[in-house]
């Protein structure tokens, strides 16, 4: 039995505020003093395909007084949550700040890290795999996840999520996050991304090739990072790493142009060098771990999506500089002609970033023909996702088969796609005849409901009853597969980490043993540190979630003093 709610909270003026219950009938909303402030009925029973149970939707949208509440029926009560203005501010900022705790190559100091301090880690030079006697100074960057590896493709994707979130919803990134650079005049999200970008620059070779990753030979035991003294290796160049690096640097060159010219120029030069490498190496250079090494592979079967993203970003950067963008556009056109899908924003498939680049470009450099291809696919996928949202009681854009390793990023990446669709429709509304404008507005509202449902799920409205963000929600998960948390002797993990989440095909020993075969996918979750296939955290699961909360905060703040301030900084 359960009453499942977004344990963080709901916007005061939201027309719908959704919970899911396991019993039909009457519910009340009560405040801390036990006073009833709303009464209502659960909706019709739904046999839910994601968790395999018969459940009931409950909407208390007309409860519009700010405060702290819980839902209750005759037998049970929900976790408490807030109804308020900009309720996601805290969790949003914590999810960005969490990246600071992954900084490698520096000490974490108490004034920024509170109790989660440690000495400078991974300070030694790295070896270059396969090149005897060649070493590399590559300190810095973020530890990728629960392990201490640092990898180019997930790093690029993380920065991609964050820079586009900042571009589209700058009002969601105004608060200072108490990181070493806070107050230097640059938004802290840019300060934090710079820490990763500076490291990425070190992984580029003189010929423009970029090492796929920088990790030890095998994952470290559960020790603090400064105790992990195994040698680190720069692993061979892959074309995915080069293309993602190129795209990310070109994007960042635009994003930092107005705040740090010199840094932007360095990234632009690096992007151009890697583009040259891509031209000279038109065939895919894929990556597999050398025999015996067990650190993250981040392998792929194609580099077409990475090259597409690189072409899109290079085109926009060239146009901004008044340089010729034809060859990039030709590259873009050529890959698009293969019928590639352009709707994902994960580390395997980055083609959605090309769509994001082209469709949020106010200069419309790509021209109508190319823009139409992107626009059409994005809107078609958005409609498919919105339809999925009508097929389960959680109103989410998920199917049973979508609960994979890191399913929470599937959840949030779908939020990103829907947010992009909202941007496209919004941009088209001006100048539309009235009936069409109304139709577009209704479509935006529909997409936004699904984005909200994705966030509600992440924050507790799900069958596990956990909020999947540490420190946020009365029943937030507490045992991430994270070496620092395991080794620091502190009970509470640092706040703001998104768990990988339920995985219908568990991949770690404990999960395989404890979760019976045939368990419905949303139930395949354990809050156990050992469960790396269910409960690890990563930089890119956080950044994807940050995009979604940035969107929702942007909507919540719209029309207020701190509302939309569209800066076209990239
Ligand atoms: O996030 C990755 C997930 O999509 C894959 O299914 C999984 C297995 O290959 O690997 C995940 O990435 C891990 C990476 O290889 C090493 N750092 C931790 C990552 C999260 O578990
Ligand atoms: Zn480190």
Coordinates of C-alpha atoms and ligand atoms in Angstrom, one line a residue:
X1 CA 0.0 0.0 0.0
X2 CA 1.2 3.4 -0.8
X3 CA 0.5 7.0 -1.6
X4 CA 3.2 8.1 -4.0
X5 CA 4.0 11.7 -4.3
X6 CA 6.7 14.1 -5.5
X7 CA 8.4 14.3 -2.1
X8 CA 10.0 17.6 -2.9
X9 CA 6.9 19.4 -4.0
X10 CA 4.5 21.0 -6.4
X11 CA 4.2 24.5 -7.8
X12 CA 1.4 26.5 -6.0
X13 CA -0.3 27.6 -9.2
X14 CA 0.1 24.3 -11.1
X15 CA -3.4 23.4 -12.5
X16 CA -2.7 19.7 -11.8
X17 CA -0.7 18.2 -8.9
X18 CA -0.5 14.5 -9.3
X19 CA -0.1 11.6 -6.9
X20 CA -0.6 7.8 -7.4
X21 CA -2.4 5.7 -4.8
X22 CA -2.9 2.0 -4.3
X23 CA -6.4 2.3 -3.0
X24 CA -9.5 3.9 -4.6
X25 CA -11.7 6.4 -2.8
X26 CA -11.4 9.6 -0.8
X27 CA -8.3 11.5 0.1
X28 CA -7.5 14.6 2.1
X29 CA -4.6 16.9 2.1
X30 CA -3.5 18.0 5.5
X31 CA -1.0 20.6 6.8
X32 CA 1.4 20.1 9.7
X33 CA -1.3 21.0 12.2
X34 CA -3.5 18.2 10.8
X35 CA -6.0 20.6 9.3
X36 CA -7.7 19.5 6.1
X37 CA -7.1 21.9 3.3
X38 CA -8.4 19.8 0.4
X39 CA -10.6 16.8 -0.2
X40 CA -11.0 14.7 -3.3
X41 CA -11.3 11.3 -4.9
X42 CA -8.8 9.1 -6.7
X43 CA -9.5 8.4 -10.3
X44 CA -10.3 5.1 -12.0
X45 CA -8.2 2.0 -11.6
X46 CA -5.3 1.5 -14.0
X47 CA -3.5 -1.8 -14.5
X48 CA -0.1 -0.3 -14.7
X49 CA 2.3 -1.8 -17.3
X50 CA 5.5 -0.4 -15.7
X51 CA 5.1 -1.7 -12.1
X52 CA 2.5 -4.4 -12.7
X53 CA 0.0 -3.2 -10.1
X54 CA -3.5 -1.8 -10.1
X55 CA -3.2 1.8 -9.1
X56 CA -5.2 5.0 -9.0
X57 CA -4.3 8.5 -10.1
X58 CA -5.0 11.4 -7.7
X59 CA -5.0 15.0 -8.8
X60 CA -5.1 17.7 -6.1
X61 CA -4.4 20.6 -8.5
X62 CA -7.0 22.9 -6.9
X63 CA -5.1 22.9 -3.6
X64 CA -3.4 26.3 -4.1
X65 CA -2.2 27.5 -0.8
X66 CA 1.6 27.3 -0.1
X67 CA 2.6 25.1 2.8
X68 CA 3.9 21.7 3.9
X69 CA 1.4 18.9 3.5
X70 CA 0.7 15.2 3.3
X71 CA -2.1 13.2 1.6
X72 CA -4.1 10.8 3.7
X73 CA -7.0 8.3 3.4
X74 CA -8.6 6.2 6.1
X75 CA -5.6 3.9 6.4
X76 CA -2.4 5.6 5.5
X77 CA -0.6 8.8 4.8
X78 CA 2.0 9.9 2.2
X79 CA 5.4 11.4 2.8
X80 CA 5.3 15.2 3.4
X81 CA 6.0 17.6 0.6
X82 CA 5.7 21.3 -0.1
X83 CA 3.4 23.3 -2.2
X84 CA 5.2 26.5 -3.1
X85 CA 6.7 28.9 -5.6
X86 CA 9.9 27.6 -7.4
X87 CA 9.8 24.4 -5.2
X88 CA 12.6 22.8 -7.3
X89 CA 15.2 25.5 -6.6
X90 CA 16.9 23.6 -3.8
X91 CA 17.2 20.2 -5.5
X92 CA 18.2 21.9 -8.8
X93 CA 21.1 23.7 -7.2
X94 CA 22.2 20.7 -5.3
X95 CA 22.3 18.6 -8.4
X96 CA 24.6 21.2 -10.0
X97 CA 26.7 21.6 -6.9
X98 CA 27.1 17.8 -6.7
X99 CA 29.6 18.0 -9.6
X100 CA 31.9 20.0 -7.4
X101 CA 32.3 16.9 -5.2
X102 CA 33.6 15.0 -8.2
X103 CA 36.5 17.4 -8.8
X104 CA 39.7 15.5 -9.3
X105 CA 43.2 16.8 -8.9
X106 CA 42.4 19.3 -6.1
X107 CA 41.5 19.1 -2.4
X108 CA 37.9 19.5 -1.4
X109 CA 37.9 22.2 1.3
X110 CA 35.6 22.4 4.2
X111 CA 34.2 25.9 3.3
X112 CA 32.8 24.5 0.1
X113 CA 32.5 20.8 0.9
X114 CA 31.3 20.8 4.5
X115 CA 32.2 17.5 6.0
X116 CA 32.9 15.9 2.6
X117 CA 36.5 17.0 2.4
X118 CA 39.4 15.1 1.0
X119 CA 43.0 15.8 0.0
X120 CA 44.1 16.4 -3.6
X121 CA 43.7 13.2 -5.6
X122 CA 45.1 11.6 -8.7
X123 CA 48.0 14.0 -8.9
X124 CA 50.6 11.8 -10.7
X125 CA 51.2 12.1 -14.4
X126 CA 49.4 9.4 -16.5
X127 CA 50.9 6.9 -18.8
X128 CA 49.9 6.7 -22.4
X129 CA 48.6 3.2 -23.1
X130 CA 50.6 1.5 -25.8
X131 CA 53.3 4.2 -25.9
X132 CA 56.1 3.1 -23.6
X133 CA 57.8 6.0 -21.8
X134 CA 55.2 8.6 -22.8
X135 CA 53.5 10.4 -19.9
X136 CA 50.8 13.0 -19.8
X137 CA 49.9 15.7 -17.2
X138 CA 46.1 15.4 -17.2
X139 CA 45.1 16.4 -13.7
X140 CA 41.6 17.8 -13.2
X141 CA 38.1 17.1 -14.5
X142 CA 35.3 15.3 -12.6
X143 CA 35.4 11.7 -11.5
X144 CA 32.8 10.2 -13.8
X145 CA 30.6 8.3 -11.3
X146 CA 31.1 6.0 -8.3
X147 CA 34.5 5.2 -9.8
X148 CA 37.5 7.5 -10.3
X149 CA 37.8 7.3 -14.0
X150 CA 37.4 10.3 -16.3
X151 CA 36.0 9.7 -19.8
X152 CA 35.7 12.1 -22.7
X153 CA 32.3 11.1 -24.2
X154 CA 30.3 11.2 -20.9
X155 CA 32.1 14.4 -20.0
X156 CA 31.1 16.1 -23.2
X157 CA 27.5 15.0 -22.8
X158 CA 27.4 16.4 -19.3
X159 CA 28.7 19.8 -20.4
X160 CA 26.3 19.7 -23.3
X161 CA 23.3 19.2 -21.1
X162 CA 24.4 22.0 -18.8
X163 CA 25.4 24.6 -21.4
X164 CA 22.1 24.1 -23.2
X165 CA 20.1 24.2 -20.0
X166 CA 21.9 27.5 -19.2
X167 CA 21.4 28.9 -22.7
X168 CA 17.6 28.2 -22.6
X169 CA 16.9 28.8 -19.0
X170 CA 19.5 31.2 -17.6
X171 CA 17.1 32.4 -14.9
X172 CA 17.4 28.9 -13.3
X173 CA 21.2 29.4 -12.8
X174 CA 21.3 32.6 -10.9
X175 CA 22.1 31.4 -7.4
X176 CA 25.7 31.1 -6.1
X177 CA 26.6 27.5 -5.3
X178 CA 29.5 28.1 -2.8
X179 CA 32.2 26.7 -5.1
X180 CA 35.7 28.2 -5.1
X181 CA 34.9 30.4 -8.1
X182 CA 31.5 31.7 -6.8
X183 CA 31.2 35.4 -7.1
X184 CA 33.7 35.9 -9.9
X185 CA 31.0 37.3 -12.1
X186 CA 30.4 34.1 -14.1
X187 CA 27.4 31.9 -13.5
X188 CA 28.5 29.0 -11.3
X189 CA 27.3 26.5 -13.9
X190 CA 29.9 27.9 -16.2
X191 CA 32.5 27.9 -13.5
X192 CA 31.8 24.2 -12.8
X193 CA 31.8 23.2 -16.5
X194 CA 35.1 25.0 -16.9
X195 CA 36.7 22.6 -14.5
X196 CA 35.8 19.7 -16.8
X197 CA 36.6 21.6 -20.0
X198 CA 40.1 22.5 -18.8
X199 CA 40.7 18.8 -18.2
X200 CA 39.3 17.8 -21.6
X201 CA 41.7 20.1 -23.3
X202 CA 44.6 18.2 -21.8
X203 CA 43.4 15.0 -23.5
X204 CA 43.8 16.4 -27.0
X205 CA 46.9 15.3 -28.9
X206 CA 48.8 17.6 -31.1
X207 CA 47.3 16.0 -34.2
X208 CA 43.7 16.7 -32.9
X209 CA 43.1 13.1 -31.7
X210 CA 41.5 12.9 -28.3
X211 CA 42.2 10.0 -25.9
X212 CA 39.0 8.1 -25.2
X213 CA 39.5 8.0 -21.4
X214 CA 41.8 8.4 -18.5
X215 CA 41.5 5.7 -15.9
X216 CA 43.4 3.2 -13.9
X217 CA 43.8 -0.3 -15.4
X218 CA 41.1 -1.7 -13.0
X219 CA 38.6 0.1 -10.8
X220 CA 39.9 1.0 -7.4
X221 CA 38.6 -0.6 -4.2
X222 CA 36.3 1.5 -2.0
X223 CA 39.0 4.0 -0.8
X224 CA 39.1 7.7 -0.7
X225 CA 40.4 9.2 -4.0
X226 CA 43.7 10.4 -2.6
X227 CA 44.4 6.8 -1.5
X228 CA 43.9 5.5 -5.0
X229 CA 47.5 5.6 -6.1
X230 CA 47.4 3.1 -9.0
X231 CA 48.8 4.4 -12.2
X232 CA 46.4 6.1 -14.6
X233 CA 46.5 5.6 -18.4
X234 CA 45.3 7.7 -21.3
X235 CA 43.6 5.1 -23.5
X236 CA 43.6 5.1 -27.3
X237 CA 41.9 7.8 -29.4
X238 CA 38.4 7.0 -30.6
X239 CA 36.5 9.0 -33.2
X240 CA 33.6 9.2 -30.8
X241 CA 35.8 11.0 -28.3
X242 CA 37.3 13.3 -31.0
X243 CA 33.9 14.2 -32.4
X244 CA 32.2 14.8 -28.9
X245 CA 35.3 16.8 -27.9
X246 CA 35.0 18.9 -31.0
X247 CA 31.3 19.5 -30.6
X248 CA 31.6 20.3 -26.9
X249 CA 34.5 22.7 -27.4
X250 CA 32.8 24.5 -30.3
X251 CA 29.6 24.8 -28.1
X252 CA 31.6 26.0 -25.1
X253 CA 33.5 28.5 -27.3
X254 CA 30.2 30.2 -28.0
X255 CA 29.0 29.9 -24.5
X256 CA 32.1 31.5 -22.9
X257 CA 32.7 34.0 -25.6
X258 CA 31.1 36.9 -23.7
X259 CA 32.5 36.0 -20.3
X260 CA 36.1 34.8 -21.1
X261 CA 37.4 35.5 -24.6
X262 CA 40.7 33.9 -24.1
X263 CA 39.3 30.7 -22.8
X264 CA 36.7 30.7 -25.6
X265 CA 39.5 31.2 -28.1
X266 CA 41.5 28.3 -26.7
X267 CA 38.5 26.0 -27.1
X268 CA 37.8 27.3 -30.6
X269 CA 41.3 26.4 -31.6
X270 CA 41.0 23.0 -30.0
X271 CA 37.7 22.4 -31.8
X272 CA 39.2 23.3 -35.1
X273 CA 42.1 21.0 -34.6
X274 CA 39.9 18.0 -33.8
X275 CA 37.6 18.8 -36.7
X276 CA 40.7 18.5 -38.9
X277 CA 41.4 15.1 -37.4
X278 CA 37.8 14.0 -38.2
X279 CA 38.3 15.1 -41.8
X280 CA 41.5 13.2 -42.1
X281 CA 39.9 10.1 -40.4
X282 CA 36.5 9.7 -42.1
X283 CA 36.2 6.0 -41.0
X284 CA 35.0 5.2 -37.4
X285 CA 37.7 4.5 -34.9
X286 CA 35.7 2.6 -32.3
X287 CA 36.8 1.7 -28.8
X288 CA 37.1 -1.5 -26.9
X289 CA 38.8 -2.0 -23.5
X290 CA 42.2 -3.7 -23.8
X291 CA 42.0 -7.2 -22.5
X292 CA 42.2 -7.2 -18.7
X293 CA 41.2 -3.6 -18.1
X294 CA 37.7 -3.3 -16.5
X295 CA 37.1 0.4 -16.2
X296 CA 34.2 2.0 -18.1
X297 CA 34.2 1.2 -21.8
X298 CA 31.7 3.7 -23.2
X299 CA 31.9 1.7 -26.4
X300 CA 29.7 2.4 -29.4
X301 CA 28.9 0.8 -32.7
X302 CA 28.8 4.0 -34.7
X303 CA 30.3 7.5 -34.6
X304 CA 27.8 9.1 -37.0
X305 CA 25.8 10.8 -34.2
X306 CA 29.0 12.2 -32.7
X307 CA 30.1 13.5 -36.1
X308 CA 26.7 15.0 -36.6
X309 CA 26.9 16.9 -33.3
X310 CA 30.4 18.1 -34.2
X311 CA 29.2 19.4 -37.6
X312 CA 26.3 21.2 -36.1
X313 CA 28.3 23.0 -33.5
X314 CA 31.2 23.8 -35.9
X315 CA 28.7 25.3 -38.3
X316 CA 27.2 27.6 -35.7
X317 CA 30.6 28.6 -34.4
X318 CA 31.9 29.4 -37.9
X319 CA 28.7 31.5 -38.6
X320 CA 29.1 33.4 -35.4
X321 CA 32.7 34.3 -36.4
X322 CA 31.6 35.3 -39.9
X323 CA 33.6 32.4 -41.3
X324 CA 32.4 30.0 -44.1
X325 CA 30.2 27.3 -42.6
X326 CA 29.5 25.5 -45.9
X327 CA 31.7 22.5 -45.3
X328 CA 30.1 21.8 -41.9
X329 CA 26.7 22.2 -43.3
X330 CA 27.6 19.7 -46.0
X331 CA 28.7 17.3 -43.3
X332 CA 25.5 17.7 -41.5
X333 CA 23.4 17.2 -44.6
X334 CA 25.3 14.1 -45.5
X335 CA 24.8 12.4 -42.2
X336 CA 21.2 13.5 -42.0
X337 CA 20.6 11.8 -45.4
X338 CA 21.4 8.5 -43.8
X339 CA 18.1 8.8 -41.9
X340 CA 19.8 9.0 -38.5
X341 CA 17.6 9.5 -35.5
X342 CA 18.1 12.9 -33.8
X343 CA 16.2 12.6 -30.6
X344 CA 18.6 11.3 -27.9
X345 CA 20.9 13.1 -25.5
X346 CA 22.8 10.2 -23.9
X347 CA 26.5 9.2 -24.0
X348 CA 25.8 6.5 -26.7
X349 CA 23.6 8.6 -28.9
X350 CA 24.3 12.4 -29.0
X351 CA 22.4 13.3 -32.1
X352 CA 19.8 15.1 -30.1
X353 CA 22.4 17.7 -29.3
X354 CA 22.7 18.4 -33.1
X355 CA 18.9 19.0 -33.1
X356 CA 19.2 21.2 -30.0
X357 CA 22.0 23.2 -31.6
X358 CA 20.3 23.8 -34.9
X359 CA 16.8 24.4 -33.5
X360 CA 17.7 26.8 -30.7
X361 CA 20.0 28.9 -33.0
X362 CA 18.3 32.3 -33.3
X363 CA 20.3 33.1 -36.5
X364 CA 18.8 30.0 -38.1
X365 CA 22.1 29.3 -39.9
X366 CA 21.2 25.8 -41.0
X367 CA 18.4 27.0 -43.3
X368 CA 14.9 25.8 -43.5
X369 CA 15.5 22.5 -45.3
X370 CA 17.8 21.2 -42.6
X371 CA 15.9 22.7 -39.8
X372 CA 12.7 21.0 -41.0
X373 CA 14.3 17.6 -40.9
X374 CA 15.3 18.2 -37.2
X375 CA 12.0 19.9 -36.3
X376 CA 9.9 17.1 -37.9
X377 CA 11.7 14.3 -36.0
X378 CA 11.7 16.2 -32.7
X379 CA 8.0 16.9 -32.8
X380 CA 7.1 13.4 -34.0
X381 CA 9.1 11.9 -31.1
X382 CA 7.5 14.4 -28.7
X383 CA 4.0 13.2 -29.8
X384 CA 5.1 9.6 -29.3
X385 CA 6.3 10.4 -25.8
X386 CA 3.2 12.3 -24.9
X387 CA 1.1 9.3 -26.1
X388 CA 3.2 7.0 -23.8
X389 CA 2.2 9.4 -21.0
X390 CA -1.4 8.3 -21.4
X391 CA -0.6 4.6 -21.1
X392 CA 0.6 4.3 -17.5
X393 CA -0.8 5.6 -14.2
X394 CA 2.4 7.7 -13.6
X395 CA 1.7 9.6 -16.8
X396 CA 5.3 9.1 -17.8
X397 CA 6.9 8.8 -21.2
X398 CA 8.3 5.4 -20.4
X399 CA 7.6 1.8 -21.6
X400 CA 8.5 -1.3 -19.7
X401 CA 11.6 -1.9 -21.9
X402 CA 13.0 1.5 -21.2
X403 CA 14.1 0.6 -17.7
X404 CA 17.7 -0.1 -18.4
X405 CA 21.0 0.6 -16.6
X406 CA 20.7 4.3 -15.8
X407 CA 16.9 4.4 -16.6
X408 CA 16.7 7.7 -14.7
X409 CA 18.5 9.3 -17.6
X410 CA 16.0 7.8 -20.1
X411 CA 13.4 9.5 -17.9
X412 CA 15.1 12.9 -17.9
X413 CA 16.4 12.8 -21.5
X414 CA 12.8 12.4 -22.6
X415 CA 12.1 15.5 -20.6
X416 CA 14.8 17.3 -22.5
X417 CA 13.3 16.2 -25.9
X418 CA 9.9 17.4 -24.8
X419 CA 11.4 20.7 -23.6
X420 CA 13.0 21.2 -27.0
X421 CA 9.7 20.5 -28.6
X422 CA 8.1 23.1 -26.4
X423 CA 10.8 25.6 -27.5
X424 CA 10.1 24.9 -31.2
X425 CA 6.4 25.3 -30.8
X426 CA 6.8 28.4 -28.7
X427 CA 9.0 30.0 -31.3
X428 CA 6.5 29.3 -34.0
X429 CA 3.5 30.7 -32.2
X430 CA 4.2 34.3 -33.0
X431 CA 2.5 35.2 -36.3
X432 CA 0.3 32.0 -36.4
X433 CA -3.4 32.3 -37.1
X434 CA -5.4 32.2 -33.8
X435 CA -6.7 28.6 -34.1
X436 CA -3.2 27.2 -34.9
X437 CA -1.7 29.2 -32.1
X438 CA -4.2 27.7 -29.7
X439 CA -3.5 24.3 -30.9
X440 CA 0.3 24.8 -30.4
X441 CA -0.3 26.2 -26.9
X442 CA -2.4 23.1 -26.1
X443 CA 0.4 20.9 -27.4
X444 CA 3.0 22.7 -25.3
X445 CA 0.8 22.3 -22.2
X446 CA 0.5 18.5 -22.9
X447 CA 4.3 18.2 -23.3
X448 CA 4.8 20.2 -20.1
X449 CA 2.6 17.8 -18.1
X450 CA 4.7 14.9 -19.2
X451 CA 7.9 16.7 -18.3
X452 CA 6.4 17.4 -14.9
X453 CA 5.5 13.7 -14.6
X454 CA 9.1 12.7 -15.3
X455 CA 10.3 15.0 -12.5
X456 CA 7.6 13.8 -10.1
X457 CA 8.7 10.2 -10.7
X458 CA 12.4 11.1 -10.1
X459 CA 11.4 12.8 -6.8
X460 CA 9.3 10.0 -5.3
X461 CA 6.1 9.4 -7.3
X462 CA 7.1 5.9 -8.3
X463 CA 6.5 2.4 -7.0
X464 CA 9.7 2.1 -5.0
X465 CA 8.7 5.0 -2.8
X466 CA 12.2 6.5 -3.0
X467 CA 13.1 9.9 -4.1
X468 CA 16.0 9.2 -6.5
X469 CA 18.0 12.3 -5.5
X470 CA 20.0 12.1 -2.3
X471 CA 19.0 14.5 0.4
X472 CA 15.8 15.6 -1.3
X473 CA 12.6 14.0 -0.1
X474 CA 11.5 12.3 3.2
X475 CA 12.5 8.9 1.7
X476 CA 15.4 9.9 -0.5
X477 CA 17.7 6.9 -1.3
X478 CA 20.8 6.9 0.9
X479 CA 23.3 4.4 -0.4
X480 CA 24.7 5.4 -3.8
X481 CA 27.4 3.2 -5.3
X482 CA 29.9 6.0 -4.8
X483 CA 33.5 5.4 -3.5
X484 CA 33.8 8.6 -1.5
X485 CA 30.5 8.0 0.3
X486 CA 31.4 4.4 1.1
X487 CA 34.9 5.4 2.4
X488 CA 34.4 8.8 4.2
X489 CA 32.8 7.4 7.3
X490 CA 29.9 9.9 7.1
X491 CA 26.4 8.4 7.4
X492 CA 24.6 10.8 5.0
X493 CA 25.7 10.9 1.4
X494 CA 26.2 14.4 0.0
X495 CA 23.0 15.8 -1.3
X496 CA 22.0 16.1 -4.9
X497 CA 23.0 12.8 -6.5
X498 CA 20.7 11.2 -9.0
X499 CA 20.6 7.4 -8.8
X500 CA 20.8 5.3 -12.0
X501 CA 17.4 3.9 -10.9
X502 CA 15.4 0.8 -11.6
X503 CA 16.9 -1.7 -14.1
X504 CA 14.8 -4.4 -15.6
X505 CA 17.9 -6.3 -16.4
X506 CA 20.1 -6.0 -13.3
X507 CA 23.8 -6.4 -14.0
X508 CA 25.4 -6.7 -10.6
X509 CA 25.7 -9.8 -8.4
X510 CA 23.6 -8.6 -5.5
X511 CA 20.7 -7.3 -7.6
X512 CA 20.7 -10.5 -9.7
X513 CA 20.5 -12.5 -6.5
X514 CA 17.8 -10.4 -4.7
X515 CA 15.5 -9.4 -7.5
X516 CA 13.4 -12.4 -8.7
X517 CA 13.2 -12.9 -12.4
X518 CA 10.0 -11.5 -13.9
X519 CA 9.8 -8.6 -11.4
X520 CA 8.1 -5.7 -13.2
X521 CA 10.8 -3.2 -14.3
X522 CA 9.9 -0.2 -12.1
X523 CA 10.3 -2.5 -9.1
X524 CA 13.8 -3.6 -10.0
X525 CA 15.5 -1.3 -7.6
X526 CA 17.4 -1.6 -4.3
X527 CA 19.0 1.2 -2.3
X528 CA 22.2 -0.8 -1.8
X529 CA 25.7 0.5 -2.2
X530 CA 26.8 -2.8 -3.9
X531 CA 24.3 -2.4 -6.7
X532 CA 26.2 -0.6 -9.3
X533 CA 23.7 -1.5 -12.0
X534 CA 20.8 0.1 -10.0
X535 CA 22.2 2.6 -7.7
X536 CA 25.3 4.3 -9.0
X537 CA 25.4 8.0 -9.7
X538 CA 27.1 9.7 -12.7
X539 CA 27.8 13.2 -13.8
X540 CA 25.6 12.8 -16.9
X541 CA 22.6 11.5 -15.0
X542 CA 22.8 14.6 -12.9
X543 CA 23.2 17.0 -15.7
X544 CA 20.3 15.5 -17.6
X545 CA 18.1 15.9 -14.5
X546 CA 19.4 19.5 -14.1
X547 CA 18.1 20.3 -17.6
X548 CA 14.7 19.2 -16.6
X549 CA 14.6 21.1 -13.3
X550 CA 16.0 24.1 -15.2
X551 CA 13.1 23.9 -17.6
X552 CA 10.5 23.5 -14.8
X553 CA 12.0 26.3 -12.7
X554 CA 12.0 28.5 -15.8
X555 CA 8.3 27.9 -16.3
X556 CA 7.6 28.5 -12.6
X557 CA 9.5 31.7 -12.6
X558 CA 8.1 33.0 -15.9
X559 CA 6.1 36.1 -15.5
X560 CA 7.7 37.1 -12.2
X561 CA 10.6 39.5 -11.6
X562 CA 13.1 36.7 -11.9
X563 CA 11.3 35.4 -15.0
X564 CA 12.4 34.7 -18.5
X565 CA 15.4 36.8 -19.5
X566 CA 16.4 35.1 -22.8
X567 CA 20.0 35.8 -23.3
X568 CA 21.3 34.6 -26.6
X569 CA 24.8 34.0 -25.4
X570 CA 25.4 31.1 -27.7
Ligands
LIG1 O1 26.1 4.5 -17.8 C1 26.6 3.4 -18.4 C2 25.4 2.4 -18.8 O2 24.7 3.1 -19.8 C3 26.0 1.1 -19.3 O3 24.9 0.2 -19.5 C4 26.9 0.5 -18.2 C5 27.5 -0.8 -18.6 O4 28.3 -0.6 -19.7 O5 28.0 1.5 -18.0 C6 27.5 2.7 -17.4 O6 28.6 3.5 -17.3 C7 29.5 3.3 -16.2 C8 30.9 3.5 -16.7 O7 31.2 2.4 -17.6 C9 31.9 3.6 -15.6 N1 31.6 4.6 -14.7 C10 30.3 4.3 -14.0 C11 29.2 4.3 -15.1 C12 27.8 4.2 -14.4 O8 27.5 2.9 -14.0
LIG2 ZN1 40.7 12.2 -8.4

